[in-house]
CSV table of C-alpha atoms in Angstrom, one decimal:
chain,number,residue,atom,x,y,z
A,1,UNK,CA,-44.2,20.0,69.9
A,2,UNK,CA,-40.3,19.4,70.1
A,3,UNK,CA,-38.7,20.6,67.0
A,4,UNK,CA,-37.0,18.3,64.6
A,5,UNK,CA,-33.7,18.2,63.1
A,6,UNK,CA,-33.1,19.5,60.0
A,7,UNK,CA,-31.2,16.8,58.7
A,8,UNK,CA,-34.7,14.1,60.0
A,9,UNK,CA,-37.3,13.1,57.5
A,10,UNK,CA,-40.5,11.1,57.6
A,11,UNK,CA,-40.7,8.2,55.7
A,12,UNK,CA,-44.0,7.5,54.8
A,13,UNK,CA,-45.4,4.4,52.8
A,14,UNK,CA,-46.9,4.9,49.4
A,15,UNK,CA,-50.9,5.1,49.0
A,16,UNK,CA,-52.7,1.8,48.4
A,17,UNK,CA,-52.6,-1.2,50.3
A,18,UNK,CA,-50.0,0.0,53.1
A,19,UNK,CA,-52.0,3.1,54.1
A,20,UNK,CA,-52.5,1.4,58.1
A,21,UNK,CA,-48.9,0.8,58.1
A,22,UNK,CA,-47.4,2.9,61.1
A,23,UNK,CA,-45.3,6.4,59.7
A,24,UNK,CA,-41.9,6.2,61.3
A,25,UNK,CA,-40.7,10.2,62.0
A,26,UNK,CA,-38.0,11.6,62.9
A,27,UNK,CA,-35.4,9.3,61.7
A,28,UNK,CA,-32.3,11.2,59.8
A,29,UNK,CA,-31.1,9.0,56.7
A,30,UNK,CA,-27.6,7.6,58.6
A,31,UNK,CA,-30.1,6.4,61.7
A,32,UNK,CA,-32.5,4.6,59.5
A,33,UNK,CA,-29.6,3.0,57.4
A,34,UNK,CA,-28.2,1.7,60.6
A,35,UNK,CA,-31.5,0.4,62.2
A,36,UNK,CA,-31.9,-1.5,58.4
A,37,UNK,CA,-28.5,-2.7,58.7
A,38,UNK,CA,-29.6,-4.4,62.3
A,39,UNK,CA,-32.6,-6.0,60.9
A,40,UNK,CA,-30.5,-7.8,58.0
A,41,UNK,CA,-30.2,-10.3,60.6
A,42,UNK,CA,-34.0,-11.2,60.8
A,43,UNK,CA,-35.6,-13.9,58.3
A,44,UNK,CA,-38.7,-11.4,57.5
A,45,UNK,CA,-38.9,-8.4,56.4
A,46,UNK,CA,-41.9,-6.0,57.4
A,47,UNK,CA,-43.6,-4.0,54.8
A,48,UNK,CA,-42.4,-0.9,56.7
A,49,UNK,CA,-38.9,-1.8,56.8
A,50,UNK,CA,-38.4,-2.6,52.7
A,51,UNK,CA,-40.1,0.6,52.2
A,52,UNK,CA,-38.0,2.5,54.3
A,53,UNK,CA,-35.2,0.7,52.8
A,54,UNK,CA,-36.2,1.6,49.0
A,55,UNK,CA,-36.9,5.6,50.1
A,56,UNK,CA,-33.1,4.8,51.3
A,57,UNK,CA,-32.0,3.7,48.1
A,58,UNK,CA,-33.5,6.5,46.1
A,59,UNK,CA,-32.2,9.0,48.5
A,60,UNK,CA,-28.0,7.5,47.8
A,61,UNK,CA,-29.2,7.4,43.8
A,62,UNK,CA,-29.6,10.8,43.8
A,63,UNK,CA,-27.0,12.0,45.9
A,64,UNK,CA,-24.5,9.6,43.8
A,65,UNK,CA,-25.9,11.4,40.8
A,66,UNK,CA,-26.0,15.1,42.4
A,67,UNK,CA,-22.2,14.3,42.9
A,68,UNK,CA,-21.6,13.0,39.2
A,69,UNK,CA,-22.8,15.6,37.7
A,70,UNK,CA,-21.4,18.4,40.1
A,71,UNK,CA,-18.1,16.4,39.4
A,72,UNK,CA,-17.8,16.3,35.7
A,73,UNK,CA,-19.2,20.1,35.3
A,74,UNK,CA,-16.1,20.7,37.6
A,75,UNK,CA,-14.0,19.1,34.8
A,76,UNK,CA,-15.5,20.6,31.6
A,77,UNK,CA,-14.9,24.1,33.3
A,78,UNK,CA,-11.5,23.2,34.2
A,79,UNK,CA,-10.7,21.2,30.4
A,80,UNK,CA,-12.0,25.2,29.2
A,81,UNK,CA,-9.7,27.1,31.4
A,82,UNK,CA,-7.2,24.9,30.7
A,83,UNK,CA,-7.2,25.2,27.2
A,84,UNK,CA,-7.9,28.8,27.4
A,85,UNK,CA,-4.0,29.3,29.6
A,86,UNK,CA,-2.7,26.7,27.0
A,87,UNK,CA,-3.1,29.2,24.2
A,88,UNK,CA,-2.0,32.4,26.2
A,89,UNK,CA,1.0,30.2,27.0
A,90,UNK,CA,1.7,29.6,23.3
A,91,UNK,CA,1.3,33.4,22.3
A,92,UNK,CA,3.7,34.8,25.6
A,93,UNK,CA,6.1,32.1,24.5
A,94,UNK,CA,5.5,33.2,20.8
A,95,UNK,CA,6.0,36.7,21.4
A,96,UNK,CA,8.9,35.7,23.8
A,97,UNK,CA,7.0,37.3,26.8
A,98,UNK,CA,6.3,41.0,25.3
A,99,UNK,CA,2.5,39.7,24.9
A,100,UNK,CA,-0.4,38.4,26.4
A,101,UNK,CA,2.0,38.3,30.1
A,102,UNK,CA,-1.4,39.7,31.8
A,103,UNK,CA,-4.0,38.0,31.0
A,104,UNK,CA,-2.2,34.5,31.0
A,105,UNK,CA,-1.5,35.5,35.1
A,106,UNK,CA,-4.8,36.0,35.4
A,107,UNK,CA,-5.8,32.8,33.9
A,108,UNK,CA,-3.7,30.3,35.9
A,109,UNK,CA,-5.3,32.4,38.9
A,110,UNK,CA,-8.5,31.1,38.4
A,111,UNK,CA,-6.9,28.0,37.6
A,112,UNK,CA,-5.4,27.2,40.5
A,113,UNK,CA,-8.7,28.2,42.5
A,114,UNK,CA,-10.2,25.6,40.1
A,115,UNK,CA,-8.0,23.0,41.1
A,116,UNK,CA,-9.3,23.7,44.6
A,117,UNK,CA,-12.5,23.0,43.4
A,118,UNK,CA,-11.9,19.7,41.6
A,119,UNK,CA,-10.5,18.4,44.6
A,120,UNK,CA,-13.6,19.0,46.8
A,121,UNK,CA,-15.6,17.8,44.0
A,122,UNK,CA,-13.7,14.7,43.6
A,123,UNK,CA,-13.9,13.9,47.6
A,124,UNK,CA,-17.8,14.7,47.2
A,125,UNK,CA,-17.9,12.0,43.9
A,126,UNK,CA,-15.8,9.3,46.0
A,127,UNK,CA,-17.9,9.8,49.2
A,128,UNK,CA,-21.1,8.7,47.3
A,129,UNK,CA,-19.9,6.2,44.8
A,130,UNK,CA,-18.2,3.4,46.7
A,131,UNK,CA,-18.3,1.3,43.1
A,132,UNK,CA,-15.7,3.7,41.6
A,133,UNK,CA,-13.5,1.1,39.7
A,134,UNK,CA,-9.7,0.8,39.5
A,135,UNK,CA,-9.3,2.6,36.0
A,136,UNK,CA,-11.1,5.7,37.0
A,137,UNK,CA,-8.9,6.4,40.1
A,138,UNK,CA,-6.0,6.2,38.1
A,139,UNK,CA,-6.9,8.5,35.9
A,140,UNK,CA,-7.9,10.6,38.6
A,141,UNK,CA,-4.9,9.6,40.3
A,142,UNK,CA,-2.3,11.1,36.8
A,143,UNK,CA,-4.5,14.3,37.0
A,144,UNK,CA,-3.9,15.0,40.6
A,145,UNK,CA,0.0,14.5,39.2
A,146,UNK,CA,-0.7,16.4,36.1
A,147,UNK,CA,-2.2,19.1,38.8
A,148,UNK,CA,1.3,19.1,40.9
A,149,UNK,CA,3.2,19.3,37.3
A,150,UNK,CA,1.5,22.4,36.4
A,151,UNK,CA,3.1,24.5,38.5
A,152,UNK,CA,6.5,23.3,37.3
A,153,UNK,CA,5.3,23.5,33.1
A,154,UNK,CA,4.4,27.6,34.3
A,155,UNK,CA,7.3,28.3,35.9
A,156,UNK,CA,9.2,27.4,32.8
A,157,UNK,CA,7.1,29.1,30.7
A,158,UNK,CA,7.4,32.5,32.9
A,159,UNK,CA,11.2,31.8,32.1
A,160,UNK,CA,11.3,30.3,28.8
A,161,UNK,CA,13.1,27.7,28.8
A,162,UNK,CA,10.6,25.3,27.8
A,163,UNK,CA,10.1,24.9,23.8
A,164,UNK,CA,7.0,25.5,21.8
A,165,UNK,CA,6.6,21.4,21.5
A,166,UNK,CA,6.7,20.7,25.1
A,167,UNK,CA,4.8,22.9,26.4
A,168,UNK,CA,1.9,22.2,24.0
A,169,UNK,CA,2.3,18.5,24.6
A,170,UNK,CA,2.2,19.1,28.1
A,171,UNK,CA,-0.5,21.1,28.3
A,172,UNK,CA,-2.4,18.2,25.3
A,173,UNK,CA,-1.1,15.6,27.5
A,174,UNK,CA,-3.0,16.7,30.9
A,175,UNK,CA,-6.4,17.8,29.0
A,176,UNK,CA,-6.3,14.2,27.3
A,177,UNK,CA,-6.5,13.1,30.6
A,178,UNK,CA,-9.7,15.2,32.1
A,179,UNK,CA,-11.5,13.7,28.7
A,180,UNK,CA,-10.7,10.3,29.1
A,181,UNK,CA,-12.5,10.7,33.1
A,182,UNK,CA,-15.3,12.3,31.3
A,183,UNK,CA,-15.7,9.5,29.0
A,184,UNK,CA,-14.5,6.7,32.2
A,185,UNK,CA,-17.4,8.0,34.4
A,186,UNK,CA,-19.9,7.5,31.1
A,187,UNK,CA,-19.0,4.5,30.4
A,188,UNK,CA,-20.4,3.9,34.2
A,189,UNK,CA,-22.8,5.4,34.5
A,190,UNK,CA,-26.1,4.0,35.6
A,191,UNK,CA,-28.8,6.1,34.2
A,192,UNK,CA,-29.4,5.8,30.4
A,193,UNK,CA,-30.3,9.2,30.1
A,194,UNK,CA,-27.8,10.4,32.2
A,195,UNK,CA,-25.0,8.5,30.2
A,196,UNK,CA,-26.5,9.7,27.2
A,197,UNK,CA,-26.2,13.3,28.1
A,198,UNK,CA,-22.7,12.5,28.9
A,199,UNK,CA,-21.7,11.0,26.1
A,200,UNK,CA,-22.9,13.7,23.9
A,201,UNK,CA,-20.8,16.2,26.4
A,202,UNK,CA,-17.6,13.9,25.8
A,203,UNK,CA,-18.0,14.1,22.2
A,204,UNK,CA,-18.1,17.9,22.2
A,205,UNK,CA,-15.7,18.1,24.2
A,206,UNK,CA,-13.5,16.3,22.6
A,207,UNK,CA,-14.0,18.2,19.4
A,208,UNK,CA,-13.7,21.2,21.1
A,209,UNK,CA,-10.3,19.8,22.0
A,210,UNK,CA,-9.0,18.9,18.3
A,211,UNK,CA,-10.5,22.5,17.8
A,212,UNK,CA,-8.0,24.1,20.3
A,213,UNK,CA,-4.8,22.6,20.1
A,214,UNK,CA,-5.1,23.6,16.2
A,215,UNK,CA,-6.1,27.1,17.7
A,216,UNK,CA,-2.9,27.1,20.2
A,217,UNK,CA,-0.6,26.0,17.0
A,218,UNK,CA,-1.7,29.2,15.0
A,219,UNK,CA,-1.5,31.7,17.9
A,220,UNK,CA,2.2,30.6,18.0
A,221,UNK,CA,2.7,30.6,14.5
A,222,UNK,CA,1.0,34.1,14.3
A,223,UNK,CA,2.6,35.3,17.2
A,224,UNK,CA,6.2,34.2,15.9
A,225,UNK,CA,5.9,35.0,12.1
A,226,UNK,CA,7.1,31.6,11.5
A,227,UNK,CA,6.0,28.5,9.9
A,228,UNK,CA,7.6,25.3,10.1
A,229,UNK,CA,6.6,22.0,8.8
A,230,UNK,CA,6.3,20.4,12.2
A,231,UNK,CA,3.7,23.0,13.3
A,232,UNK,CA,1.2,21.8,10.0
């Protein structure tokens, strides 16, 4: 017997009255999609063909949704590490670069691998949702900028000469931004259950957000000795 592709499947027709129907094998998903795309033309559609056509269907819902959620993971870790080099940024500006020089190096290491990751993420999310709308890719479209000002916002930090208030807003700024395309790609989300789960991630997340950016106040204020009004 001649071995098949990995990438072919059978498509078989469920149990019940369509048990005669012929089994078509050895089809991969892209030939079967193009063979349907053929018969669009014809006035009748054959039991086999709508089958095939709904196994199809399932088959792009679940990628669409193995992309989704591979996608906004991907920006929940990066919202963390973010947060995580925004607060080592406040302390090594605090402490005016005696402290905490270390570990914020080796945090915007793995962030910049992270951004590496987003970016294949976000091609894998666009190559399987054709319906993403025009406000999501401009959000995705000022992260991919706030990605490219990064590297600028950490150079002036290294050299301090960036203030306490920019660099935090910065920093607020560009995490405001990863939330809103959590919340963007809940609000569109197809699956109830799925943009349930979602939601509830958003709304920790965005807690966890007020959380930090009162953390990242105190470390500079610790790290400093001083208070000042504008930091309460």
């Amino acid at each position: 017997m001649q071995a098949r592709h990995p990438g072919y499947r059978a498509y078989c027709p469920p149990r019940g009255g369509l048990t005669d129907c012929p089994i078509i094998v050895g089809f991969s998903v892209d030939r079967t999609r193009m063979i349907i795309a053929t018969e669009f033309n014809m006035k009748d559609f054959s039991p086999d063909q709508t089958i095939i056509l709904a196994k199809i269907r399932h088959i792009e819902e679940l990628e669409r949704l193995s992309a989704c959620t591979v996608f906004v993971e991907t920006i929940g870790l990066i919202i963390h590490q973010i947060q995580a080099e925004r607060g080592a940024s406040c302390l090594y500006l605090a402490s005016a670069g005696q402290r905490f020089g270390r570990e914020r190096s080796d945090i915007i290491e793995q962030n910049q691998g992270l951004e590496l990751r987003f970016r294949e993420a976000l091609q894998r999310h666009l190559e399987h949702d054709s319906m993403v709308d025009a406000k999501q890719l401009t959000l995705i479209s000022w992260i991919l900028l706030g990605f490219d000002q990064l590297k600028a916002l950490r150079h002036q930090v290294t050299l301090h000469k960036i203030s306490f208030p920019d660099c935090i807003q910065s920093f607020n700024r560009f995490v405001g931004c990863l939330i809103s395309l959590i919340f963007d790609i809940t609000d569109n989300a197809v699956n109830s259950k799925i943009s349930t789960y979602l939601l509830a991630l958003y709304n920790l997340v965005q807690g966890k957000e007020f959380a930090g950016q009162e953390r990242a106040v105190g470390s500079y204020m610790f790290g400093s000795g001083q208070v000042q009004q504008e930091h309460q």
